[in-house]
Tab-separated table of C-alpha atoms and ligand atoms in Angstrom:
chain	number	residue	atom	x	y	z
A	1	UNK	CA	219.308	-22.675	213.526
A	2	UNK	CA	217.144	-25.458	213.398
A	3	UNK	CA	216.324	-29.115	214.802
A	4	UNK	CA	214.979	-31.034	211.626
A	5	UNK	CA	213.936	-34.577	211.642
A	6	UNK	CA	214.157	-35.764	207.550
A	7	UNK	CA	212.551	-39.684	207.184
A	8	UNK	CA	213.793	-41.268	204.564
A	9	UNK	CA	211.744	-44.116	202.572
A	10	UNK	CA	213.740	-47.141	200.809
A	11	UNK	CA	213.334	-45.782	197.716
A	12	UNK	CA	215.533	-42.823	199.205
A	13	UNK	CA	217.926	-45.244	200.445
A	14	UNK	CA	217.634	-47.947	197.537
A	15	UNK	CA	221.812	-48.462	196.413
A	16	UNK	CA	225.183	-46.673	197.305
A	17	UNK	CA	224.317	-44.169	195.220
A	18	UNK	CA	221.211	-42.759	196.346
A	19	UNK	CA	222.419	-42.941	200.296
A	20	UNK	CA	225.430	-40.895	198.682
A	21	UNK	CA	222.990	-38.905	197.232
A	22	UNK	CA	220.158	-38.586	200.562
A	23	UNK	CA	224.288	-37.157	202.714
A	24	UNK	CA	224.387	-34.763	200.051
A	25	UNK	CA	220.786	-33.096	200.807
A	26	UNK	CA	221.734	-34.109	204.752
A	27	UNK	CA	224.760	-32.204	204.565
A	28	UNK	CA	223.794	-28.856	202.621
A	29	UNK	CA	220.995	-28.710	205.684
A	30	UNK	CA	224.024	-29.194	207.877
A	31	UNK	CA	226.469	-26.712	206.701
A	32	UNK	CA	223.433	-24.054	206.815
A	33	UNK	CA	223.442	-24.886	210.692
A	34	UNK	CA	220.822	-26.891	210.785
A	35	UNK	CA	220.787	-29.966	213.305
A	36	UNK	CA	220.059	-33.315	212.000
A	37	UNK	CA	218.162	-36.372	212.496
A	38	UNK	CA	217.939	-38.907	209.614
A	39	UNK	CA	215.535	-41.645	210.451
A	40	UNK	CA	215.554	-44.488	207.414
A	41	UNK	CA	214.255	-47.318	206.281
A	42	UNK	CA	215.480	-50.636	204.635
A	43	UNK	CA	216.663	-50.314	201.249
A	44	UNK	CA	213.155	-51.061	199.278
A	45	UNK	CA	211.991	-54.474	198.991
A	46	UNK	CA	214.474	-55.903	201.702
A	47	UNK	CA	212.319	-56.009	204.185
A	48	UNK	CA	209.788	-58.201	202.151
A	49	UNK	CA	212.969	-60.589	201.058
A	50	UNK	CA	213.618	-60.709	205.218
A	51	UNK	CA	209.931	-61.915	205.741
A	52	UNK	CA	209.968	-64.325	203.065
A	53	UNK	CA	213.699	-65.554	203.960
A	54	UNK	CA	211.624	-65.809	207.261
A	55	UNK	CA	208.826	-68.222	206.154
A	56	UNK	CA	211.300	-69.823	203.899
A	57	UNK	CA	211.958	-72.026	207.305
A	58	UNK	CA	208.266	-72.207	208.897
A	59	UNK	CA	204.901	-69.958	207.200
A	60	UNK	CA	204.102	-68.477	210.684
A	61	UNK	CA	207.289	-67.901	212.426
A	62	UNK	CA	207.627	-66.899	216.176
A	63	UNK	CA	206.714	-62.993	216.128
A	64	UNK	CA	210.000	-62.215	218.565
A	65	UNK	CA	212.658	-63.631	216.024
A	66	UNK	CA	210.526	-62.772	212.839
A	67	UNK	CA	211.618	-59.130	214.664
A	68	UNK	CA	215.274	-59.933	214.825
A	69	UNK	CA	215.588	-60.772	211.374
A	70	UNK	CA	213.066	-57.971	209.853
A	71	UNK	CA	214.566	-55.168	211.802
A	72	UNK	CA	218.484	-56.124	210.592
A	73	UNK	CA	217.283	-54.194	207.215
A	74	UNK	CA	217.422	-51.393	208.735
A	75	UNK	CA	220.950	-51.778	210.331
A	76	UNK	CA	222.114	-51.812	206.990
A	77	UNK	CA	221.660	-48.633	206.357
A	78	UNK	CA	222.186	-46.953	209.337
A	79	UNK	CA	225.743	-47.780	209.555
A	80	UNK	CA	225.586	-46.692	205.358
A	81	UNK	CA	224.361	-43.425	205.396
A	82	UNK	CA	226.770	-42.427	208.707
A	83	UNK	CA	229.903	-43.543	205.886
A	84	UNK	CA	228.468	-41.512	203.226
A	85	UNK	CA	228.197	-38.613	205.738
A	86	UNK	CA	231.562	-38.963	206.975
A	87	UNK	CA	232.753	-39.478	203.379
A	88	UNK	CA	231.548	-36.115	202.929
A	89	UNK	CA	233.813	-35.251	206.207
A	90	UNK	CA	230.345	-34.426	208.371
A	91	UNK	CA	230.623	-35.922	212.053
A	92	UNK	CA	228.285	-38.855	211.869
A	93	UNK	CA	226.829	-41.636	214.170
A	94	UNK	CA	224.506	-44.657	213.896
A	95	UNK	CA	221.914	-45.960	216.673
A	96	UNK	CA	219.456	-48.804	216.290
A	97	UNK	CA	215.953	-48.699	217.814
A	98	UNK	CA	217.504	-50.127	221.588
A	99	UNK	CA	220.266	-48.125	221.347
A	100	UNK	CA	218.188	-44.942	221.266
A	101	UNK	CA	216.236	-46.281	223.014
A	102	UNK	CA	212.927	-46.800	221.637
A	103	UNK	CA	211.569	-47.951	224.304
A	104	UNK	CA	207.988	-50.135	223.195
A	105	UNK	CA	205.724	-52.473	224.456
A	106	UNK	CA	205.615	-56.273	224.263
A	107	UNK	CA	203.466	-56.969	220.526
A	108	UNK	CA	205.904	-57.563	218.024
A	109	UNK	CA	205.213	-56.432	213.999
A	110	UNK	CA	202.913	-54.269	215.538
A	111	UNK	CA	204.764	-53.184	218.729
A	112	UNK	CA	203.219	-49.058	220.179
A	113	UNK	CA	205.966	-46.587	221.217
A	114	UNK	CA	205.580	-45.587	224.752
A	115	UNK	CA	208.617	-43.219	225.375
A	116	UNK	CA	211.699	-42.068	223.724
A	117	UNK	CA	215.372	-41.357	225.373
A	118	UNK	CA	216.565	-38.181	223.645
A	119	UNK	CA	219.875	-37.574	225.678
A	120	UNK	CA	222.190	-39.174	223.977
A	121	UNK	CA	221.030	-38.191	220.270
A	122	UNK	CA	220.776	-34.067	221.897
A	123	UNK	CA	224.732	-34.442	223.429
A	124	UNK	CA	225.472	-35.884	219.873
A	125	UNK	CA	223.797	-32.581	218.157
A	126	UNK	CA	224.993	-30.243	220.394
A	127	UNK	CA	228.506	-32.023	219.633
A	128	UNK	CA	228.183	-31.644	216.257
A	129	UNK	CA	227.167	-34.528	214.869
A	130	UNK	CA	224.115	-35.978	211.991
A	131	UNK	CA	222.351	-38.770	214.542
A	132	UNK	CA	220.956	-41.476	211.948
A	133	UNK	CA	218.521	-43.705	213.525
A	134	UNK	CA	217.049	-46.835	212.108
A	135	UNK	CA	213.871	-46.731	211.876
A	136	UNK	CA	210.362	-49.268	212.426
A	137	UNK	CA	212.281	-50.730	215.345
A	138	UNK	CA	212.545	-50.254	219.094
A	139	UNK	CA	213.099	-52.613	222.034
A	140	UNK	CA	210.165	-53.229	224.466
A	141	UNK	CA	210.819	-53.640	228.778
A	142	UNK	CA	213.185	-56.709	228.416
A	143	UNK	CA	215.086	-55.839	225.488
A	144	UNK	CA	213.617	-57.909	223.026
A	145	UNK	CA	213.758	-55.750	219.650
A	146	UNK	CA	210.131	-54.671	218.617
A	147	UNK	CA	209.537	-53.638	215.213
A	148	UNK	CA	206.261	-51.127	214.198
A	149	UNK	CA	203.794	-52.314	211.927
A	150	UNK	CA	205.069	-52.272	207.936
A	151	UNK	CA	205.831	-48.564	206.932
A	152	UNK	CA	207.008	-47.943	210.682
A	153	UNK	CA	209.522	-45.418	209.706
A	154	UNK	CA	207.535	-43.139	209.336
A	155	UNK	CA	206.563	-43.272	213.002
A	156	UNK	CA	210.031	-43.578	213.872
A	157	UNK	CA	210.655	-40.407	212.396
A	158	UNK	CA	207.634	-38.203	213.455
A	159	UNK	CA	208.154	-39.514	217.318
A	160	UNK	CA	211.413	-38.531	217.462
A	161	UNK	CA	210.807	-35.322	216.392
A	162	UNK	CA	208.132	-34.770	219.050
A	163	UNK	CA	210.796	-36.564	222.139
A	164	UNK	CA	213.242	-33.721	220.667
A	165	UNK	CA	210.836	-31.127	220.271
A	166	UNK	CA	212.229	-30.740	216.496
A	167	UNK	CA	211.067	-27.786	214.647
A	168	UNK	CA	210.006	-30.110	211.365
A	169	UNK	CA	209.744	-33.388	210.486
A	170	UNK	CA	210.377	-33.968	207.202
A	171	UNK	CA	208.814	-37.105	205.570
A	172	UNK	CA	211.082	-38.151	202.125
A	173	UNK	CA	210.129	-40.196	199.826
A	174	UNK	CA	209.381	-41.112	195.998
A	175	UNK	CA	206.361	-39.280	195.239
A	176	UNK	CA	206.529	-35.237	196.573
A	177	UNK	CA	203.874	-35.025	198.592
A	178	UNK	CA	200.453	-36.224	199.705
A	179	UNK	CA	198.431	-36.109	196.030
A	180	UNK	CA	194.129	-37.031	196.116
A	181	UNK	CA	194.907	-40.346	195.786
A	182	UNK	CA	197.915	-42.422	194.969
A	183	UNK	CA	199.419	-41.230	191.438
A	184	UNK	CA	200.119	-44.784	190.822
A	185	UNK	CA	196.943	-45.694	190.070
A	186	UNK	CA	195.023	-42.451	189.090
A	187	UNK	CA	197.450	-40.247	187.000
A	188	UNK	CA	195.150	-37.421	187.135
A	189	UNK	CA	195.511	-36.800	190.782
A	190	UNK	CA	196.494	-33.786	192.040
A	191	UNK	CA	199.077	-33.005	195.000
A	192	UNK	CA	198.241	-30.809	197.982
A	193	UNK	CA	200.299	-27.777	198.942
A	194	UNK	CA	198.469	-28.473	202.061
A	195	UNK	CA	196.123	-31.309	203.988
A	196	UNK	CA	194.773	-30.952	207.582
A	197	UNK	CA	195.782	-33.245	209.833
A	198	UNK	CA	192.621	-34.795	210.508
A	199	UNK	CA	192.112	-35.658	206.660
A	200	UNK	CA	195.534	-37.077	206.496
A	201	UNK	CA	194.500	-39.148	209.612
A	202	UNK	CA	191.410	-40.712	207.765
A	203	UNK	CA	193.803	-41.250	204.334
A	204	UNK	CA	195.955	-42.555	205.759
A	205	UNK	CA	193.878	-44.897	208.147
A	206	UNK	CA	191.758	-45.739	205.181
A	207	UNK	CA	194.953	-47.491	203.185
A	208	UNK	CA	196.561	-44.750	202.013
A	209	UNK	CA	200.140	-45.915	202.748
A	210	UNK	CA	202.103	-42.543	202.276
A	211	UNK	CA	202.511	-42.118	206.173
A	212	UNK	CA	202.028	-44.789	208.670
A	213	UNK	CA	198.865	-44.272	210.737
A	214	UNK	CA	200.298	-43.626	213.935
A	215	UNK	CA	202.925	-41.453	212.708
A	216	UNK	CA	199.641	-38.858	211.613
A	217	UNK	CA	198.584	-39.807	214.694
A	218	UNK	CA	201.540	-38.685	217.343
A	219	UNK	CA	202.450	-35.792	214.742
A	220	UNK	CA	198.667	-34.709	216.289
A	221	UNK	CA	199.311	-35.513	219.623
A	222	UNK	CA	201.911	-33.651	219.983
A	223	UNK	CA	201.397	-31.453	217.376
A	224	UNK	CA	204.627	-31.564	215.258
A	225	UNK	CA	205.276	-29.761	212.124
A	226	UNK	CA	205.375	-32.292	209.427
A	227	UNK	CA	205.812	-32.471	206.012
A	228	UNK	CA	205.529	-34.627	202.827
A	229	UNK	CA	208.623	-33.888	200.000
A	230	UNK	CA	209.875	-35.649	197.467
A	231	UNK	CA	213.816	-37.148	197.592
A	232	UNK	CA	214.701	-36.776	194.056
A	233	UNK	CA	213.687	-33.702	193.414
A	234	UNK	CA	216.047	-30.836	194.781
A	235	UNK	CA	213.244	-28.429	194.960
A	236	UNK	CA	209.654	-27.780	195.982
A	237	UNK	CA	207.162	-27.531	198.942
A	238	UNK	CA	205.223	-30.929	199.291
A	239	UNK	CA	203.002	-31.214	201.302
A	240	UNK	CA	202.219	-29.276	204.800
A	241	UNK	CA	200.292	-31.243	207.154
A	242	UNK	CA	198.096	-28.545	209.075
A	243	UNK	CA	196.117	-28.213	212.385
A	244	UNK	CA	192.899	-27.241	211.121
A	245	UNK	CA	192.031	-24.608	214.496
A	246	UNK	CA	195.751	-22.871	213.430
A	247	UNK	CA	195.064	-22.581	209.767
A	248	UNK	CA	191.004	-21.205	209.809
A	249	UNK	CA	191.142	-18.299	207.815
A	250	UNK	CA	192.790	-20.280	204.937
A	251	UNK	CA	190.264	-23.442	205.004
A	252	UNK	CA	187.156	-21.430	204.325
A	253	UNK	CA	186.703	-22.234	200.858
A	254	UNK	CA	187.314	-26.792	202.076
A	255	UNK	CA	186.864	-28.637	198.826
A	256	UNK	CA	183.654	-31.050	199.857
A	257	UNK	CA	186.618	-34.102	199.560
A	258	UNK	CA	189.962	-33.821	200.101
A	259	UNK	CA	190.852	-37.289	198.989
A	260	UNK	CA	189.672	-40.976	198.171
A	261	UNK	CA	191.828	-43.644	199.725
A	262	UNK	CA	192.265	-47.481	199.410
A	263	UNK	CA	193.054	-50.590	201.312
A	264	UNK	CA	193.840	-54.368	199.751
A	265	UNK	CA	194.336	-55.551	202.908
A	266	UNK	CA	191.556	-56.039	204.524
A	267	UNK	CA	189.663	-59.286	205.344
A	268	UNK	CA	185.898	-60.542	205.495
A	269	UNK	CA	185.076	-62.831	208.471
A	270	UNK	CA	181.187	-63.764	208.464
A	271	UNK	CA	179.064	-65.695	211.460
A	272	UNK	CA	175.900	-65.673	209.859
A	273	UNK	CA	172.995	-67.351	211.704
A	274	UNK	CA	173.962	-66.269	215.298
A	275	UNK	CA	171.234	-65.793	218.126
A	276	UNK	CA	169.697	-61.981	217.861
A	277	UNK	CA	170.211	-61.661	221.534
A	278	UNK	CA	172.003	-59.103	223.934
A	279	UNK	CA	176.389	-59.972	224.050
A	280	UNK	CA	176.497	-61.147	220.983
A	281	UNK	CA	179.066	-58.865	219.594
A	282	UNK	CA	180.938	-59.111	222.724
A	283	UNK	CA	181.263	-62.767	222.722
A	284	UNK	CA	182.175	-62.304	218.945
A	285	UNK	CA	184.737	-59.727	219.071
A	286	UNK	CA	185.748	-60.009	222.598
A	287	UNK	CA	188.541	-63.162	222.247
A	288	UNK	CA	189.456	-61.837	218.573
A	289	UNK	CA	190.247	-58.135	220.799
A	290	UNK	CA	192.049	-60.447	223.057
A	291	UNK	CA	193.365	-61.898	220.599
A	292	UNK	CA	195.130	-58.321	219.958
A	293	UNK	CA	193.215	-58.388	216.537
A	294	UNK	CA	192.033	-55.077	215.359
A	295	UNK	CA	188.936	-55.174	214.002
A	296	UNK	CA	187.454	-52.078	211.264
A	297	UNK	CA	184.330	-52.361	209.180
A	298	UNK	CA	180.955	-54.427	211.792
A	299	UNK	CA	178.096	-54.927	210.457
A	300	UNK	CA	175.505	-56.333	212.321
A	301	UNK	CA	171.495	-56.544	211.434
A	302	UNK	CA	168.273	-56.777	213.741
A	303	UNK	CA	167.443	-60.079	212.940
A	304	UNK	CA	163.653	-61.138	212.011
A	305	UNK	CA	163.773	-64.210	213.334
A	306	UNK	CA	165.616	-63.669	216.849
A	307	UNK	CA	168.434	-65.053	214.304
A	308	UNK	CA	171.197	-62.451	213.033
A	309	UNK	CA	174.203	-61.897	210.738
A	310	UNK	CA	176.973	-60.381	212.260
A	311	UNK	CA	180.316	-59.391	209.490
A	312	UNK	CA	183.565	-57.260	210.599
A	313	UNK	CA	186.347	-56.851	208.885
A	314	UNK	CA	190.541	-57.662	209.583
A	315	UNK	CA	194.152	-57.744	207.594
A	316	UNK	CA	194.291	-60.089	205.357
A	317	UNK	CA	197.123	-61.947	207.768
A	318	UNK	CA	194.932	-62.195	210.430
A	319	UNK	CA	191.738	-63.707	208.866
A	320	UNK	CA	193.447	-67.187	209.728
A	321	UNK	CA	193.364	-66.663	213.240
A	322	UNK	CA	190.326	-64.647	213.612
A	323	UNK	CA	188.469	-67.517	211.632
A	324	UNK	CA	190.141	-69.922	214.312
A	325	UNK	CA	189.458	-68.225	216.913
A	326	UNK	CA	185.448	-67.476	215.897
A	327	UNK	CA	185.655	-71.667	215.080
A	328	UNK	CA	187.279	-72.639	218.424
A	329	UNK	CA	186.148	-70.460	221.017
A	330	UNK	CA	183.141	-68.814	219.759
A	331	UNK	CA	181.534	-71.424	218.380
A	332	UNK	CA	180.382	-73.948	221.075
A	333	UNK	CA	178.302	-70.564	222.665
A	334	UNK	CA	176.573	-69.324	219.737
A	335	UNK	CA	176.143	-72.116	217.652
A	336	UNK	CA	176.255	-69.654	214.417
A	337	UNK	CA	174.785	-71.331	211.240
A	338	UNK	CA	177.912	-70.915	208.970
A	339	UNK	CA	181.297	-69.071	209.515
A	340	UNK	CA	183.299	-67.901	206.536
A	341	UNK	CA	186.243	-65.784	205.273
A	342	UNK	CA	186.313	-63.964	202.161
A	343	UNK	CA	190.228	-61.940	201.281
A	344	UNK	CA	188.850	-61.109	197.645
A	345	UNK	CA	187.277	-57.789	198.883
A	346	UNK	CA	188.869	-54.450	199.144
A	347	UNK	CA	188.042	-50.558	200.915
A	348	UNK	CA	187.641	-47.103	199.106
A	349	UNK	CA	186.918	-44.304	201.103
A	350	UNK	CA	186.244	-40.401	200.499
A	351	UNK	CA	187.379	-38.588	202.893
A	352	UNK	CA	187.051	-34.855	202.959
A	353	UNK	CA	185.927	-32.249	206.692
A	354	UNK	CA	184.043	-30.412	203.946
A	355	UNK	CA	181.435	-33.381	204.411
A	356	UNK	CA	180.778	-31.865	207.626
A	357	UNK	CA	178.485	-28.858	206.226
A	358	UNK	CA	177.244	-30.909	203.126
A	359	UNK	CA	174.689	-33.643	203.018
A	360	UNK	CA	174.039	-36.203	199.797
A	361	UNK	CA	177.757	-36.969	199.998
A	362	UNK	CA	177.229	-40.944	200.512
A	363	UNK	CA	174.652	-40.767	197.835
A	364	UNK	CA	176.872	-39.270	195.074
A	365	UNK	CA	179.491	-42.113	196.157
A	366	UNK	CA	176.088	-44.722	195.687
A	367	UNK	CA	175.502	-43.369	193.098
A	368	UNK	CA	178.901	-42.830	191.455
A	369	UNK	CA	179.561	-46.826	192.343
A	370	UNK	CA	176.037	-48.409	191.067
A	371	UNK	CA	176.960	-46.513	187.648
A	372	UNK	CA	180.154	-48.396	187.511
A	373	UNK	CA	178.194	-51.940	188.362
A	374	UNK	CA	179.899	-52.637	191.755
A	375	UNK	CA	178.083	-53.561	194.662
A	376	UNK	CA	178.775	-52.747	197.749
A	377	UNK	CA	178.985	-55.226	200.734
A	378	UNK	CA	179.828	-53.251	203.477
A	379	UNK	CA	179.465	-49.013	204.431
A	380	UNK	CA	181.383	-47.307	207.562
A	381	UNK	CA	181.050	-43.503	207.793
A	382	UNK	CA	183.111	-40.751	210.357
A	383	UNK	CA	182.252	-37.067	210.362
A	384	UNK	CA	184.267	-36.647	208.050
A	385	UNK	CA	184.468	-40.122	205.984
A	386	UNK	CA	182.407	-42.760	203.845
A	387	UNK	CA	183.595	-46.053	203.367
A	388	UNK	CA	182.970	-48.782	201.568
A	389	UNK	CA	183.774	-52.698	201.370
A	390	UNK	CA	183.925	-54.035	197.370
A	391	UNK	CA	185.088	-57.144	196.041
A	392	UNK	CA	188.830	-56.364	195.592
A	393	UNK	CA	188.825	-56.545	191.232
A	394	UNK	CA	186.748	-53.462	191.116
A	395	UNK	CA	189.071	-51.567	193.218
A	396	UNK	CA	191.250	-49.065	190.852
A	397	UNK	CA	187.791	-48.603	188.537
A	398	UNK	CA	186.023	-47.001	191.990
A	399	UNK	CA	188.531	-45.278	193.032
A	400	UNK	CA	189.057	-43.789	189.801
A	401	UNK	CA	185.351	-43.349	188.939
A	402	UNK	CA	184.935	-41.168	192.426
A	403	UNK	CA	187.950	-39.712	191.702
A	404	UNK	CA	186.735	-38.334	188.817
A	405	UNK	CA	182.693	-37.907	190.721
A	406	UNK	CA	184.272	-35.450	193.281
A	407	UNK	CA	186.089	-33.399	190.893
A	408	UNK	CA	189.680	-34.375	191.981
A	409	UNK	CA	190.931	-34.926	188.881
A	410	UNK	CA	193.742	-32.452	187.576
A	411	UNK	CA	191.622	-29.592	184.827
B	501	ADP	P1	208.366	-45.092	201.832
B	501	ADP	O1	209.379	-45.991	201.000
B	501	ADP	O2	209.131	-43.886	201.201
B	501	ADP	O3	207.978	-44.840	202.901
B	501	ADP	P2	206.197	-45.531	200.828
B	501	ADP	O4	205.922	-46.727	199.515
B	501	ADP	O5	205.955	-46.133	201.993
B	501	ADP	O6	207.386	-45.120	200.921
B	501	ADP	O7	205.024	-44.112	200.480
B	501	ADP	C1	204.467	-43.399	199.171
B	501	ADP	C2	204.151	-44.398	198.057
B	501	ADP	O8	202.564	-43.953	199.156
B	501	ADP	C3	203.863	-43.418	197.037
B	501	ADP	O9	204.738	-43.788	195.942
B	501	ADP	C4	202.361	-43.866	196.824
B	501	ADP	O10	202.388	-44.424	195.142
B	501	ADP	C5	201.591	-44.170	197.504
B	501	ADP	N1	200.857	-43.791	197.851
B	501	ADP	C6	199.364	-43.479	198.557
B	501	ADP	N2	198.457	-42.806	198.344
B	501	ADP	C7	198.783	-41.598	198.252
B	501	ADP	C8	198.782	-40.522	198.224
B	501	ADP	N3	197.653	-39.799	198.132
B	501	ADP	N4	199.173	-39.445	197.624
B	501	ADP	C9	200.485	-40.165	197.342
B	501	ADP	N5	200.706	-41.678	197.760
B	501	ADP	C10	200.417	-42.126	198.070
B	502	LIG	N1	210.858	-51.083	206.450
B	502	LIG	C1	209.949	-51.408	206.849
B	502	LIG	C2	208.543	-51.444	205.357
B	502	LIG	O1	209.385	-51.922	204.514
B	502	LIG	C3	209.392	-49.900	207.222
B	502	LIG	C4	209.467	-49.019	206.405
B	502	LIG	O2	209.811	-49.199	205.230
B	502	LIG	O3	209.335	-47.858	206.538
B	502	LIG	O4	207.955	-51.441	206.136
B	503	MG	MG1	206.518	-45.974	203.894
C-alpha cells in the first residue's frame, strides 16, 4: 500500500464527464489498496473567467478580495470530485485550503506555503476516505483566503505530498509528460522519460508552465518523487523528475541541452542615463523589492561618461507598478535621462546540465538566432541555462530554430 497524491489540472476537470473519468481512475488506485489524496484545479478557463469578472468591477481589484473570488473555482471542483467518487461507491471528503489548513504568508495572489496541518487528512485516509483538496489556495495567519499564483495547484500537490510523506506525487495534465519544449509550439518536441530536478526547475522558472516553479522547488527540498502524466491516457509512465546524485549512473550520456523554455510574460523596464556611481542599483531596485515585485534579468553596463543605462525585467502585470515606483520614488534621487517600459518582449532559454562540461552553447545559441535575423536585447546565464530577451513577435521562430539547432527535434 502506498500513499499517493494525484493532482489534476483544469482540462482534467473541465466538465462533469471528465470529473467522472478522473473519479474512475482514482477509484482504480483506491481498489489496489492505496491511500489517495486528490488535488484539483478549477475547471479550465474558470480562473480567467473569475479574474475578468472582478475586472468588470475595477481594473485594479483589491488583492484580498480578488483571492476570495478566484479561489471559488477550486471549491466547485473539489465538491464535484467528491460527489463523483461517492457516486462510484467510495468514501470521499473535500477540503478547501483553509479547511486543511494550508498556512501561507499574506502575499495575496502569490502567497507562499509556510505550513500544512496533515492531521485531519491523515485521519480520513486511515478511515478509508479519498481526500480531495482544493489546489491553488490557502489562508494566512489571520484566516484570510490566499492564492499561490497561476498554476499553483501543482504546488499544493507537491506540498501535500511532502507534508504527508507520500510515496509519490503524480501530476496529471493534458500532455503525457515533460517535453523538450512545449509540444503545442514545436510539434517535433520529444517526451522525456526522465529529467533531472535541476533542469526541471530551470525549465519551469524560465516559463515551461507544465509545472509551477514552486512545486519543483518543494519537490527538491523534500525529495518528493514527482511524475508528470496524461490524464487522458490509460497507460504510460510520463516523465519522472530525478535527483541527479541518486541517478548518476543513468545519466552518463547527458545531452547538451535538455529543453527550450519560453516566457511571454516578461516586460522590460529601462532607466537610461543614470549616474554611474556606487549604490545606483540598490536605489533603483530597493523600492521595487519593497513593493514585492520580482525582478528577473538585470543589465547594467559600465558607463563611458559617468552615466549608464540600467535595464531589468519584471512580470508584464507588474510593469506599470514598477514604472510608477521608479517615477515617483526613484527618479527624484537619480535624475535619469529617460524611463521607458516595453512589454512586447519574450524570453527564450536553453537548459541542460550538459552545459557544465561543454563550452560553446551560448555562441551556438547566438549564431542560430542571428541566422534567423533575431536581435538579442538582453542575455542572462546560469550554470545550466542561457536565456535571451528578444522581441515578442520572434519568440516562436526562435524556439523552433533553437530546438532544431540543438538536435532536439524528433528523428
Ligand atoms: P494543467 O491545467 O493540467 O495544470 P497547464 O496548462 O498548466 O496544465 O500545463 C500543461 C501545458 O504546459 C501543456 O499543455 C503544454 O502546452 C505546456 N508546456 C509548456 N512547456 C512544456 C514542456 N516542456 N513539456 C510539456 N508541456 C509543456
Ligand atoms: N486554477 C489556477 C490557475 O488557473 C491554479 C491551477 O490551475 O493550477 O492558475
Ligand atoms: Mg498548470
